[in-house]
Short mmCIF file of C-alpha atoms in Angstrom, two decimals:
data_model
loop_
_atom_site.label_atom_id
_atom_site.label_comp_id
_atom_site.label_asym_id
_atom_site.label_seq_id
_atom_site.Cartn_x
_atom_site.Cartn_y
_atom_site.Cartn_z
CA UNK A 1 -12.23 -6.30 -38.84
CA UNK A 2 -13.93 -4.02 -41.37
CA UNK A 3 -14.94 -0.73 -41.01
CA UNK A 4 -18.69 -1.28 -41.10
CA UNK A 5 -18.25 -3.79 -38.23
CA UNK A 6 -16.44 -1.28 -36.12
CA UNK A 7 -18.81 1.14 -36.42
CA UNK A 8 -22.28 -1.43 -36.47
CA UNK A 9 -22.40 -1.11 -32.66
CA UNK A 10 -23.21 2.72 -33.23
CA UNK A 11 -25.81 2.36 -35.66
CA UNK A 12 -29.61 2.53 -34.06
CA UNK A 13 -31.66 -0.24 -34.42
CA UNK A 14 -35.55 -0.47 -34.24
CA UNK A 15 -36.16 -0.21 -30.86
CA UNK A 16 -34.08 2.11 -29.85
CA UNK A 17 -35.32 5.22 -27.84
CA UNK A 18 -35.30 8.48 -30.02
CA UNK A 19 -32.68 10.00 -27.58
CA UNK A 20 -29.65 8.75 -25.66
CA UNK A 21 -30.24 5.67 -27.51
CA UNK A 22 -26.51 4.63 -27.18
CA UNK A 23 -26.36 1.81 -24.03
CA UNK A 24 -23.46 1.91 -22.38
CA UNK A 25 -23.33 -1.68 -22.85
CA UNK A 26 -23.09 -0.63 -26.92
CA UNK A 27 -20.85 2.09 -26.33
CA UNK A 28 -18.27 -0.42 -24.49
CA UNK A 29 -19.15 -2.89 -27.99
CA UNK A 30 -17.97 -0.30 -30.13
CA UNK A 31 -15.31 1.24 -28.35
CA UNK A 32 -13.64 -1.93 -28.23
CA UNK A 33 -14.84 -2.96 -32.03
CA UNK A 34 -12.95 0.63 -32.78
CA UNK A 35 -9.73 -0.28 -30.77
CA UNK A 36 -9.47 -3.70 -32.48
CA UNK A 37 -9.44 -2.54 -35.65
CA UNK A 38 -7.18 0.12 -34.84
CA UNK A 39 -4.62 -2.19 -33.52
CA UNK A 40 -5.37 -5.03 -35.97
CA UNK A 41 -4.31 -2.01 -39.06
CA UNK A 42 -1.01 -1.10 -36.50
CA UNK A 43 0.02 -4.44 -36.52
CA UNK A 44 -0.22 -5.65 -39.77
CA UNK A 45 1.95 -2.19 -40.49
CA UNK A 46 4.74 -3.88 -38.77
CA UNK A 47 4.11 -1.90 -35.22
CA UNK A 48 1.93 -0.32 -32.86
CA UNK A 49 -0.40 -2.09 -30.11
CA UNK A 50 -1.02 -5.56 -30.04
CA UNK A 51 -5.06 -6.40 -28.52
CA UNK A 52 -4.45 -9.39 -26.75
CA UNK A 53 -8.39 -10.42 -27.89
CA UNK A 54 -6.54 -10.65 -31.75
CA UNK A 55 -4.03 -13.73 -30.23
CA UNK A 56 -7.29 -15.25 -28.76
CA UNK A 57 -8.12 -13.98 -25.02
CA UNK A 58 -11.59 -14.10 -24.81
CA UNK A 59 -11.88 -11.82 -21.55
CA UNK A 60 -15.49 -13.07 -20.37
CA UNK A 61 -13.57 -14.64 -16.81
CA UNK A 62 -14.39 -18.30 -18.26
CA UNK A 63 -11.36 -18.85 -20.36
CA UNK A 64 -7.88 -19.82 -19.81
CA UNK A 65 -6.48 -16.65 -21.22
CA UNK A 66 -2.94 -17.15 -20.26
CA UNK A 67 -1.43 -18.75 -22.80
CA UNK A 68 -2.87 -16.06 -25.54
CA UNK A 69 -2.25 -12.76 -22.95
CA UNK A 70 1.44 -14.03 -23.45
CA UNK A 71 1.42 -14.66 -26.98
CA UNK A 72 0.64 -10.82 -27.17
CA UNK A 73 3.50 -10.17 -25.41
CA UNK A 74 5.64 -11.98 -26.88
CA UNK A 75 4.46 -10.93 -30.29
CA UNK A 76 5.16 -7.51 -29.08
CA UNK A 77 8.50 -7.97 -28.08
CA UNK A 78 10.95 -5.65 -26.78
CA UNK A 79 9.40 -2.12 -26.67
CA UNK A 80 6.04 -3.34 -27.41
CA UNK A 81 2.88 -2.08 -26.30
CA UNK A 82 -0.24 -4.72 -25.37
CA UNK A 83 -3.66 -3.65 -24.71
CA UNK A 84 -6.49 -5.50 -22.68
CA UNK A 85 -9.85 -4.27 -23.73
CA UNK A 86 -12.48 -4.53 -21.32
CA UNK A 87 -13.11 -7.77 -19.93
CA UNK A 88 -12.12 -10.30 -16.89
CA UNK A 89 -8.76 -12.35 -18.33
CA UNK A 90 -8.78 -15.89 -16.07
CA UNK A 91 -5.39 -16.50 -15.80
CA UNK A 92 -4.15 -19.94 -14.52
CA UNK A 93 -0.40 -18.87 -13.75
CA UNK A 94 1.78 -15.46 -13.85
CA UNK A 95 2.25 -13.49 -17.15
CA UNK A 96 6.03 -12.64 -18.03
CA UNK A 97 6.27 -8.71 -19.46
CA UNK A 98 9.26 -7.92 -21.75
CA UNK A 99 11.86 -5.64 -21.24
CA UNK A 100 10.21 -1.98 -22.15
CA UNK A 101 6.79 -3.05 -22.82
CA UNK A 102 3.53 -0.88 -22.12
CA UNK A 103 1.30 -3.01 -20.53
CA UNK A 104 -2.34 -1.50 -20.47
CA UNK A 105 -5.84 -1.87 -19.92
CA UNK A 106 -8.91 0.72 -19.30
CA UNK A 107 -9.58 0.02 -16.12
CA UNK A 108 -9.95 2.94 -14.00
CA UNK A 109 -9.87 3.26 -10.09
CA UNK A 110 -12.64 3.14 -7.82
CA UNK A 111 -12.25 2.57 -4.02
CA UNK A 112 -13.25 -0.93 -3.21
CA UNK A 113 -13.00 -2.65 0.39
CA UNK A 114 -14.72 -5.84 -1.37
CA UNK A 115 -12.21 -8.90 -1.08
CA UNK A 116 -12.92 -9.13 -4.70
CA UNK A 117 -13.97 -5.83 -6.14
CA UNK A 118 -15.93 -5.26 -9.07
CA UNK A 119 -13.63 -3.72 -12.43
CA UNK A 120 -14.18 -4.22 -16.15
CA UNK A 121 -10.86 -4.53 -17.20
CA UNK A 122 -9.00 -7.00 -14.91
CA UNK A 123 -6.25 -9.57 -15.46
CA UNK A 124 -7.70 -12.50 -12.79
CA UNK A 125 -5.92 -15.27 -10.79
CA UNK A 126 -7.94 -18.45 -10.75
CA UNK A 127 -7.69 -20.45 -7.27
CA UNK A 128 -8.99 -23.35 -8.55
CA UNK A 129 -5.84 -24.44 -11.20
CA UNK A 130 -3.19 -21.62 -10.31
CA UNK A 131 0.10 -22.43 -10.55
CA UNK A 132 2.56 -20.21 -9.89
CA UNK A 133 4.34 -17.10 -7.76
CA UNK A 134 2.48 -13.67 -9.05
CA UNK A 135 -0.14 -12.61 -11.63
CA UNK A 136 2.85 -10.72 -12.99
CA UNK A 137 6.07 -12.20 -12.64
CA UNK A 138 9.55 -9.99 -13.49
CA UNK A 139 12.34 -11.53 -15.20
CA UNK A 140 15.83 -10.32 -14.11
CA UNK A 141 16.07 -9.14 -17.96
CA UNK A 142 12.63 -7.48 -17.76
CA UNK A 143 13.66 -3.89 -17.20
CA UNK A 144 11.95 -0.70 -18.15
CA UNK A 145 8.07 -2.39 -17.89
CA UNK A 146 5.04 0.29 -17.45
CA UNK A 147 2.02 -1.23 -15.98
CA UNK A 148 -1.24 1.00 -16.73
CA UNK A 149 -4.46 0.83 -16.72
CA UNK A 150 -4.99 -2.46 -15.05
CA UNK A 151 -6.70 -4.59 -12.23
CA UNK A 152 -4.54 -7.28 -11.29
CA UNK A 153 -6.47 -9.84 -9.30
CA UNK A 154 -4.97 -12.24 -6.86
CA UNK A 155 -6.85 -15.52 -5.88
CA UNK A 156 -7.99 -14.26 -2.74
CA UNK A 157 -6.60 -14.11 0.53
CA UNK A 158 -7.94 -17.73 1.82
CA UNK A 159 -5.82 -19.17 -1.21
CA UNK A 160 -3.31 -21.96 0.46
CA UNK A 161 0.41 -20.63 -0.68
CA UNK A 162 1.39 -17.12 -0.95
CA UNK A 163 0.44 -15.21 -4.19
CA UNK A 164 1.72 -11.88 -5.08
CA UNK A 165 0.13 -9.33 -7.65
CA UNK A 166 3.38 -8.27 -9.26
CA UNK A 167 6.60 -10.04 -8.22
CA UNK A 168 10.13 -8.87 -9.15
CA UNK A 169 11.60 -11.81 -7.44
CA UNK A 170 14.41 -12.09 -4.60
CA UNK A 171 17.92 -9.80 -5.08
CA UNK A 172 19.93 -12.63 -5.95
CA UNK A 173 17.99 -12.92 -9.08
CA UNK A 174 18.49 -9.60 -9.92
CA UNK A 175 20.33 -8.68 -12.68
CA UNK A 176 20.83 -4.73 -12.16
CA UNK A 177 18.33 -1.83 -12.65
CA UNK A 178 13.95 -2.52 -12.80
CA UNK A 179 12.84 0.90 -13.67
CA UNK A 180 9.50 -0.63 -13.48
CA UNK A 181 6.29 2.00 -13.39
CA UNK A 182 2.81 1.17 -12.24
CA UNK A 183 0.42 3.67 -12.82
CA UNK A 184 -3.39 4.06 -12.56
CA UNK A 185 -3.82 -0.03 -11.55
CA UNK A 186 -5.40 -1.78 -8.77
CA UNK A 187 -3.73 -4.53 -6.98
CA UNK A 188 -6.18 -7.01 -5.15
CA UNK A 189 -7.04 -9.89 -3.19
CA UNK A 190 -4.30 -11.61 -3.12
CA UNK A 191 -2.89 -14.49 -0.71
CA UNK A 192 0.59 -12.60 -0.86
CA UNK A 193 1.64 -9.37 -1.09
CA UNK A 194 0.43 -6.63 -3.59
CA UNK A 195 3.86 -5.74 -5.15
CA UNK A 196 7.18 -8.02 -3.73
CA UNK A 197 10.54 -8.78 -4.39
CA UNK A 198 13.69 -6.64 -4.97
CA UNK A 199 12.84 -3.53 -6.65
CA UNK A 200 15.76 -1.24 -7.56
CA UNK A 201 14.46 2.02 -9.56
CA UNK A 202 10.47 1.48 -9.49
CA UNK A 203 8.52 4.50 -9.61
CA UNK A 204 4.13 3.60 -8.91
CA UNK A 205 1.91 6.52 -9.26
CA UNK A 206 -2.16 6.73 -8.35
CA UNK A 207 -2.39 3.01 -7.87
CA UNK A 208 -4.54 0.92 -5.27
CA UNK A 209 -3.75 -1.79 -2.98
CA UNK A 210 -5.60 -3.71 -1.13
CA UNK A 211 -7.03 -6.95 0.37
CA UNK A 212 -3.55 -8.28 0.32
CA UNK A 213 -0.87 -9.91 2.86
CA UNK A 214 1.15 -6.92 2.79
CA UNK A 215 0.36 -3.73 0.20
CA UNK A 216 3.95 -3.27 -0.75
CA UNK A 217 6.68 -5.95 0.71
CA UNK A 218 10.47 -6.28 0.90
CA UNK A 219 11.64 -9.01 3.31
CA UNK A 220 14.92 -11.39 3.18
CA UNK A 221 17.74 -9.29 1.53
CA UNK A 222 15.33 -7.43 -0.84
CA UNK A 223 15.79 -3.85 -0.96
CA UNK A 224 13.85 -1.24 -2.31
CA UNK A 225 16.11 1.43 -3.89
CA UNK A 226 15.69 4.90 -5.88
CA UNK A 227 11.77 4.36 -5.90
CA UNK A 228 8.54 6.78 -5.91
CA UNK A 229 5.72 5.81 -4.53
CA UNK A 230 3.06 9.33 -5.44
CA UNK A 231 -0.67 9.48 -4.88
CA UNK A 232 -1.13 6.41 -3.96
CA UNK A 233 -3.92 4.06 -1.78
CA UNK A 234 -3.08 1.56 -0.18
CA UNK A 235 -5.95 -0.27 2.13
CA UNK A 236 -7.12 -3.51 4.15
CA UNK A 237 -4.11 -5.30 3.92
CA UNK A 238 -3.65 -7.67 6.30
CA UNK A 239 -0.36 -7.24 8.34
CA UNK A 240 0.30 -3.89 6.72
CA UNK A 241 0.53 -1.60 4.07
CA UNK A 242 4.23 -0.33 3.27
CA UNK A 243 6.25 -2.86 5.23
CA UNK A 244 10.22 -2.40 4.16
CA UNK A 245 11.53 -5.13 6.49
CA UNK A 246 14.22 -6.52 3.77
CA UNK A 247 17.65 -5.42 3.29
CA UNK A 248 19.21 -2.01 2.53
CA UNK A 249 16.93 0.54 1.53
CA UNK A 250 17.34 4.16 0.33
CA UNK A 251 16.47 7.23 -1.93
CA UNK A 252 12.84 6.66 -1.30
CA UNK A 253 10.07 9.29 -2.04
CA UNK A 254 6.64 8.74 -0.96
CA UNK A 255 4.43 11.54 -1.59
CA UNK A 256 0.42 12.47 -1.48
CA UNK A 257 -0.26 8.70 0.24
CA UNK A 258 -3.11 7.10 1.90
CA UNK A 259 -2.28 4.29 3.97
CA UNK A 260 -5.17 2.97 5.74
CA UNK A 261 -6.53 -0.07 8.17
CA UNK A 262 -4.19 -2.74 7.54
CA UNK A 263 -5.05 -4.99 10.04
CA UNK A 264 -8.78 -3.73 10.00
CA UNK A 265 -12.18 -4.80 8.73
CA UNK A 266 -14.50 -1.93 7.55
CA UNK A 267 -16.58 -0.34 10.22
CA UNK A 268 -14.74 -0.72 13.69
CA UNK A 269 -11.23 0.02 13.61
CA UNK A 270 -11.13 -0.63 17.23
CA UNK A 271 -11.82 -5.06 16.30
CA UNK A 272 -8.46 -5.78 14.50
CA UNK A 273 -8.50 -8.80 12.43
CA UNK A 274 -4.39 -8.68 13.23
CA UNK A 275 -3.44 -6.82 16.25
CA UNK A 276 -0.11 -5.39 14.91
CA UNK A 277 -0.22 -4.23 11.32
CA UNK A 278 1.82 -1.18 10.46
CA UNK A 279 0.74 1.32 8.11
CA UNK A 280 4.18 2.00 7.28
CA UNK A 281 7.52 0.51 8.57
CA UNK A 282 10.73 1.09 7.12
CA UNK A 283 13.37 -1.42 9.13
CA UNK A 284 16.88 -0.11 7.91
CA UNK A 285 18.24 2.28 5.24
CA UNK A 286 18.74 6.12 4.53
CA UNK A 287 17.51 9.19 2.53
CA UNK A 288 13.69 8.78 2.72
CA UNK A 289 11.13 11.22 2.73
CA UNK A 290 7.50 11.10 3.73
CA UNK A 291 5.26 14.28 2.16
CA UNK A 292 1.68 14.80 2.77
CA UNK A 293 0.98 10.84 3.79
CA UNK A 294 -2.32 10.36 5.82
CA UNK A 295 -3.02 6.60 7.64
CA UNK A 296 -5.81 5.95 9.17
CA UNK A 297 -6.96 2.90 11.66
CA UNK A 298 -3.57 0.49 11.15
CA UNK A 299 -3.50 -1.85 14.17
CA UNK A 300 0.09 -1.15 14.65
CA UNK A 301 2.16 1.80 14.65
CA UNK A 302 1.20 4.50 11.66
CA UNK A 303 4.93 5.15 10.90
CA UNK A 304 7.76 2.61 12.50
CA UNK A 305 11.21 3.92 11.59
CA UNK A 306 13.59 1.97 12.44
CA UNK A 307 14.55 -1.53 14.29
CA UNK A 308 16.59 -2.99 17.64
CA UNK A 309 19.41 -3.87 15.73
CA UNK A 310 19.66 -1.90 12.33
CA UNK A 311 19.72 1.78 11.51
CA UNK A 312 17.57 4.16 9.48
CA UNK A 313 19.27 7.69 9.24
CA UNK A 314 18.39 10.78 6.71
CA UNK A 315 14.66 11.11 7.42
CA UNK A 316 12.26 13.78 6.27
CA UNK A 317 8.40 13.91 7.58
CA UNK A 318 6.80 16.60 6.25
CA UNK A 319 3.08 17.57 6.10
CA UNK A 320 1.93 14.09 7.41
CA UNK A 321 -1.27 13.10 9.59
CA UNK A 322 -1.22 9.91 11.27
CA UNK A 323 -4.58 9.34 12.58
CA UNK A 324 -6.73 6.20 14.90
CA UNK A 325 -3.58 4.33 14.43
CA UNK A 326 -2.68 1.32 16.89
CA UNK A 327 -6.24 0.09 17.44
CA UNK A 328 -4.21 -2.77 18.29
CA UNK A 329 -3.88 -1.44 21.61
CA UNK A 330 -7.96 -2.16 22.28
CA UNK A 331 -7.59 -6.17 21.80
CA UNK A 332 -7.62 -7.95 24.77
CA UNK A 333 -5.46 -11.09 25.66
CA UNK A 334 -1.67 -11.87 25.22
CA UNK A 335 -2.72 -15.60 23.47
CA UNK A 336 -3.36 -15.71 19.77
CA UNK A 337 -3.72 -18.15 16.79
CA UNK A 338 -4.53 -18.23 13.37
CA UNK A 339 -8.22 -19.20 11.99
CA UNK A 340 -9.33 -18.90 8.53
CA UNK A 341 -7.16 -16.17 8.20
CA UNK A 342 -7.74 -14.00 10.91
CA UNK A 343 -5.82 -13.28 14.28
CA UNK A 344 -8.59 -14.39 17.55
CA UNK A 345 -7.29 -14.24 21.11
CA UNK A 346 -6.54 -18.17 22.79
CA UNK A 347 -5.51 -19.03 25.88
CA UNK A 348 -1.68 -20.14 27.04
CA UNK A 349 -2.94 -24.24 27.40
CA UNK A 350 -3.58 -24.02 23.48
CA UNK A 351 -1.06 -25.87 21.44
CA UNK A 352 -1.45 -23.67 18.37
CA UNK A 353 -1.69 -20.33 20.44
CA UNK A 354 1.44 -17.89 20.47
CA UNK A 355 2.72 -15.59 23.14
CA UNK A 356 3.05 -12.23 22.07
CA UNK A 357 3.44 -9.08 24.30
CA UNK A 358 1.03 -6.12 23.37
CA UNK A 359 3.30 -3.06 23.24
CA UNK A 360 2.30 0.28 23.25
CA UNK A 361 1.52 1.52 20.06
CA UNK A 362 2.05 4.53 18.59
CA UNK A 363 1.06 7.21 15.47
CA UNK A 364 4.85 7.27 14.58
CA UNK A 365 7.37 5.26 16.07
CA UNK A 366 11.50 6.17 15.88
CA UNK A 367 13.97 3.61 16.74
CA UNK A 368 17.62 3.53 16.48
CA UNK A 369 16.55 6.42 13.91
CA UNK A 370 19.29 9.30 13.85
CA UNK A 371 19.04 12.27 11.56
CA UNK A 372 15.45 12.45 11.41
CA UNK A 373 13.70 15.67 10.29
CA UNK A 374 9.40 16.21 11.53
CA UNK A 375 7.63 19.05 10.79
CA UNK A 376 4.19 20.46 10.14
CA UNK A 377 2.65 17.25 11.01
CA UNK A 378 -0.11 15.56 13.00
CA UNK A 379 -0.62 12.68 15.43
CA UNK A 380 -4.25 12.23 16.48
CA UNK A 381 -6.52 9.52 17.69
CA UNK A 382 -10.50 9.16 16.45
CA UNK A 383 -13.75 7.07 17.01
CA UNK A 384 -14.08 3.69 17.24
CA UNK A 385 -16.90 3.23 15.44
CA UNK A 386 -16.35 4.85 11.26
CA UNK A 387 -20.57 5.19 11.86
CA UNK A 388 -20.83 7.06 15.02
CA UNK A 389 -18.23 9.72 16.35
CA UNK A 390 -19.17 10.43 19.34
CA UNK A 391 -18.38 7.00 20.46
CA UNK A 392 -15.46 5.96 22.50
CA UNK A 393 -11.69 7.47 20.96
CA UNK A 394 -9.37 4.58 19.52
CA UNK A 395 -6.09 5.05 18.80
CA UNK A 396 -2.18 4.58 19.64
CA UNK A 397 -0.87 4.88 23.56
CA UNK A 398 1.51 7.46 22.37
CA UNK A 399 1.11 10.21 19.81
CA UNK A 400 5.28 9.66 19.11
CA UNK A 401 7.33 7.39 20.64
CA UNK A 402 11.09 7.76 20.66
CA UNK A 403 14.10 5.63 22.05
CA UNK A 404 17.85 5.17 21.01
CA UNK A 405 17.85 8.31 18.50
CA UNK A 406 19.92 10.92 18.36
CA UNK A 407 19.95 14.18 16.31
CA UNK A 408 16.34 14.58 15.56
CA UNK A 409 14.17 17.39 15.25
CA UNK A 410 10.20 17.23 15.89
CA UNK A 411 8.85 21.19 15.31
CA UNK A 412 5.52 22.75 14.25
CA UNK A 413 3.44 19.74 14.78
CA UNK A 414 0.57 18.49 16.68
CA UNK A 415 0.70 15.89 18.80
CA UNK A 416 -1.89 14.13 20.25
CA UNK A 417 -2.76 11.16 22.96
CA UNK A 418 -5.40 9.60 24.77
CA UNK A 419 -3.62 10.41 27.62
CA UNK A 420 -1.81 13.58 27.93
CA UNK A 421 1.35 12.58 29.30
CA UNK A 422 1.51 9.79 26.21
CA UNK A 423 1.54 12.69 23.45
CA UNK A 424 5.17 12.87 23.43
CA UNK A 425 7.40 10.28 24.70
CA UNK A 426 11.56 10.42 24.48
CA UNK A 427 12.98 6.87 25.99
CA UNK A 428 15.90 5.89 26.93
CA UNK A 429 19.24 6.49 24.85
CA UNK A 430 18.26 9.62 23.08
CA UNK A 431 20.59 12.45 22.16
CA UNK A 432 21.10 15.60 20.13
CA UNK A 433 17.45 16.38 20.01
CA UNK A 434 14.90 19.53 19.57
CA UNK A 435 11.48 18.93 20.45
CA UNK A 436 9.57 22.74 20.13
CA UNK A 437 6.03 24.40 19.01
CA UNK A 438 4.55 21.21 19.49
CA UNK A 439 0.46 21.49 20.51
CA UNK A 440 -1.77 19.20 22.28
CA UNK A 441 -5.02 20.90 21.52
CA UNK A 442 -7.38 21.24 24.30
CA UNK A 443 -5.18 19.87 26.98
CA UNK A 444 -3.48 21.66 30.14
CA UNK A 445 -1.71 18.62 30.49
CA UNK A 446 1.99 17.99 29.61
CA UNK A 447 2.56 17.46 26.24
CA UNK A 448 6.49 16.06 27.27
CA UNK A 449 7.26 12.79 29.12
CA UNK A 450 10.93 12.00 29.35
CA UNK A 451 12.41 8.31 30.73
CA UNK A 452 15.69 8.11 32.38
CA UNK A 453 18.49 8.23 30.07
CA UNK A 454 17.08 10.95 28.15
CA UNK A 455 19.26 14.22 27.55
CA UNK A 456 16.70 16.83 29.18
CA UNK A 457 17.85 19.85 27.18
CA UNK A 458 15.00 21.46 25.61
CA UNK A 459 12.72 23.80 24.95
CA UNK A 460 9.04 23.00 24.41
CA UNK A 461 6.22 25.31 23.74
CA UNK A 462 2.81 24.13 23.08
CA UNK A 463 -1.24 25.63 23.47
CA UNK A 464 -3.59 25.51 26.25
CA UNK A 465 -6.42 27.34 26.48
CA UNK A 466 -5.80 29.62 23.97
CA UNK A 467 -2.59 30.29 25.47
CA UNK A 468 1.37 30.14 24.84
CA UNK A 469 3.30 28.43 27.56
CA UNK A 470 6.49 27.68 27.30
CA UNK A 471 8.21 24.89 29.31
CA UNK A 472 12.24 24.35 29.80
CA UNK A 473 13.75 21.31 30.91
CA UNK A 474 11.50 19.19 31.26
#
């Protein structure tokens, strides 16, 4: 591309106003005229960024673009960098990143609770010929990949077989170390999860999820090891947002979070679409922390830590608010079946309706956790209705909920329940525990219930009417 072409979009034409006469429609046309002759001089210079629009994506959401997004890639080869102008890339099956590429785009975030949200710079799954696992698809030898920049599109959620957005593939596959970081992208619509697989060193950083199966997913023997997950949103997935239900997992930061209404529609957080979707749930593993996370209207619990047969031990909660959580709670029935998608209560005389026994929910959840470290944190429930306030409260039966854990420490923290008695719960087989300064605002109730089985030996202290009581041995 000459330089007269590059710079053509910029020139005024007759007809143009006398000010401001740059559209942003000719500002896109000549930043991306600008970039392609940028990258058209790196390349033929032996290196730089390779324009996947120079290997013949066309980006206008009507052309196969696959085979020519990959052809960039594979042009840039190990250590490469490929750019995606702006533009929608149809895609009819996953793209395959080499091992330390920069993959990148200019899209930039925007919170979106449309199934398919509007972006300019997106990388698109086409339901109508897609064949395939993921959008993007990790080799075993793909290690050291940076995703940035992008919208990665799934086919939507009513698409018939599960497709992720990125998808590092099961741990047997896996041939070591990912060191895989997403940054600045948005994961959507997608029949499967966001991000899958076994992931083992993956750092993601101010990236949205949403409108998928599960945000981020580990199930089977799929672990997810030495990770950070910072500043990230993660919204309106289906049956939940951070679900770690695979095998071991450990040395986990996740930091500065937003984790809201999986399960939910938009609107009443109170009519679940799926009764029991956790914001987070972590199933078994060690050395985790959770910093300044906030969730908001997830049918299930807002934190589950732990499971009835596997251990989670070394936990840190720090700074966290767990908020209208469990709006699971509100839906009636004990029937349910699958429709188009969505959860809807049955009765027991219905072949394709299944049994399922609706639990008390609650903002955070330990089980069979040991170890565990809460502080400076709150549990509170809200409105049912995102439009009016003042209407009914939803939220979890319990503020915390604790059984078969030992050597945990809740302090400094407020701790809230529909019911007062519900704010603070300690089942049966607990041990080694210190439950103090913990407030119920507003409430002369008891902000302790303990079951039998329960070591007694505490010291609580929590505010009533403006006041300090302290109560032992409860």
């Amino acid at each position: 591309m000459s330089r007269s072409d590059a710079l053509e979009p910029l020139t005024r034409r007759p007809g143009d106003p006398a000010s401001k006469w740059l559209s942003p429609e000719r500002h896109r046309e000549s930043v991306n005229a600008t970039h392609d002759m940028i990258d058209a001089v790196a390349e033929a210079a032996g290196g730089g960024t390779f324009n996947v629009k120079l290997y013949g994506a066309v980006g206008d959401g009507v052309a196969d673009d696959t085979a020519a997004i990959q052809a960039a890639i594979d042009a840039a080869g190990i250590g490469g960098t490929v750019y995606f102008p702006l533009g929608e890339y149809r895609t009819t099956g996953p793209i395959y990143p080499l091992r330390q590429q920069i993959i990148r785009g200019c899209h930039a975030n925007k919170y979106s609770a449309a199934i398919f949200p509007y972006v300019q710079c997106s990388i698109k799954a086409d339901p109508t010929e897609w064949t395939g696992a993921a959008v993007v698809y990790s080799n075993p030898n793909s290690y050291g990949v940076e995703l940035r920049n992008l919208a990665i599109i799934g086919p939507g959620p009513e698409y018939v077989g599960l497709v992720h957005g990125v998808y590092f593939g099961p741990r047997e596959d896996s041939s070591g170390e990912r060191a895989w970081n997403i940054k600045d992208c948005l994961i959507s619509s997608c029949s499967g999860d966001g991000i899958a697989g076994h992931m083992w060193v993956f750092d993601m950083r101010d990236t949205h999820i949403a409108q998928c199966r599960v945000g981020l997913h580990t199930f089977d023997d799929d672990g997810l090891l030495d990770c950070r997950i910072i500043g990230c949103n993660i919204y309106f997935n289906r049956e939940g947002g951070i679900v770690l239900d695979g095998g071991w997992t450990g040395a986990i930061d996740i930091v500065g979070c937003r984790v809201e209404r999986s399960g939910n529609s938009y609107g009443y957080p109170d009519t679940p679409l799926v009764y029991d979707a956790p914001g987070i749930r972590i199933r078994r593993g060690q050395q985790i922390s959770l910093i300044g996370v906030n969730t908001d209207a997830n049918t299930g619990h807002g934190l589950h830590i732990g499971h009835p047969t596997s251990y989670v031990y070394n936990i840190m909660i720090v700074g966290c608010h767990w908020k209208r959580d469990g709006g699971g709670d509100q839906a009636p029935g004990e029937y349910w079946k699958w429709v188009d998608g969505v959860q809807i209560q049955t009765t027991s005389d219905d072949p394709d309706g299944e049994h399922v026994s609706i639990a008390g929910y609650a903002a955070v959840r330990l089980e069979r956790a040991f170890k565990v470290v809460m502080q400076a944190s709150v549990c509170s429930y809200g409105a049912q209705d995102d439009f009016n306030w003042e209407t009914d409260p939803v939220g979890p039966t319990y503020g915390l909920h604790v059984t078969d854990s030992g050597s945990f420490e809740v302090s400094s923290c407020v701790v809230d329940a529909p019911v007062d008695a519900n704010a603070v719960l300690i089942g049966e087989g607990c041990y080694s525990y210190k439950v103090e300064r913990v407030g119920q605002p507003a409430s002369a109730g008891r902000v302790l219930t303990v079951e039998g089985g329960a070591d007694v030996s505490k010291v609580i202290e929590f505010k009533s009417d403006g006041l300090i009581k302290w109560n032992l041995g409860l």
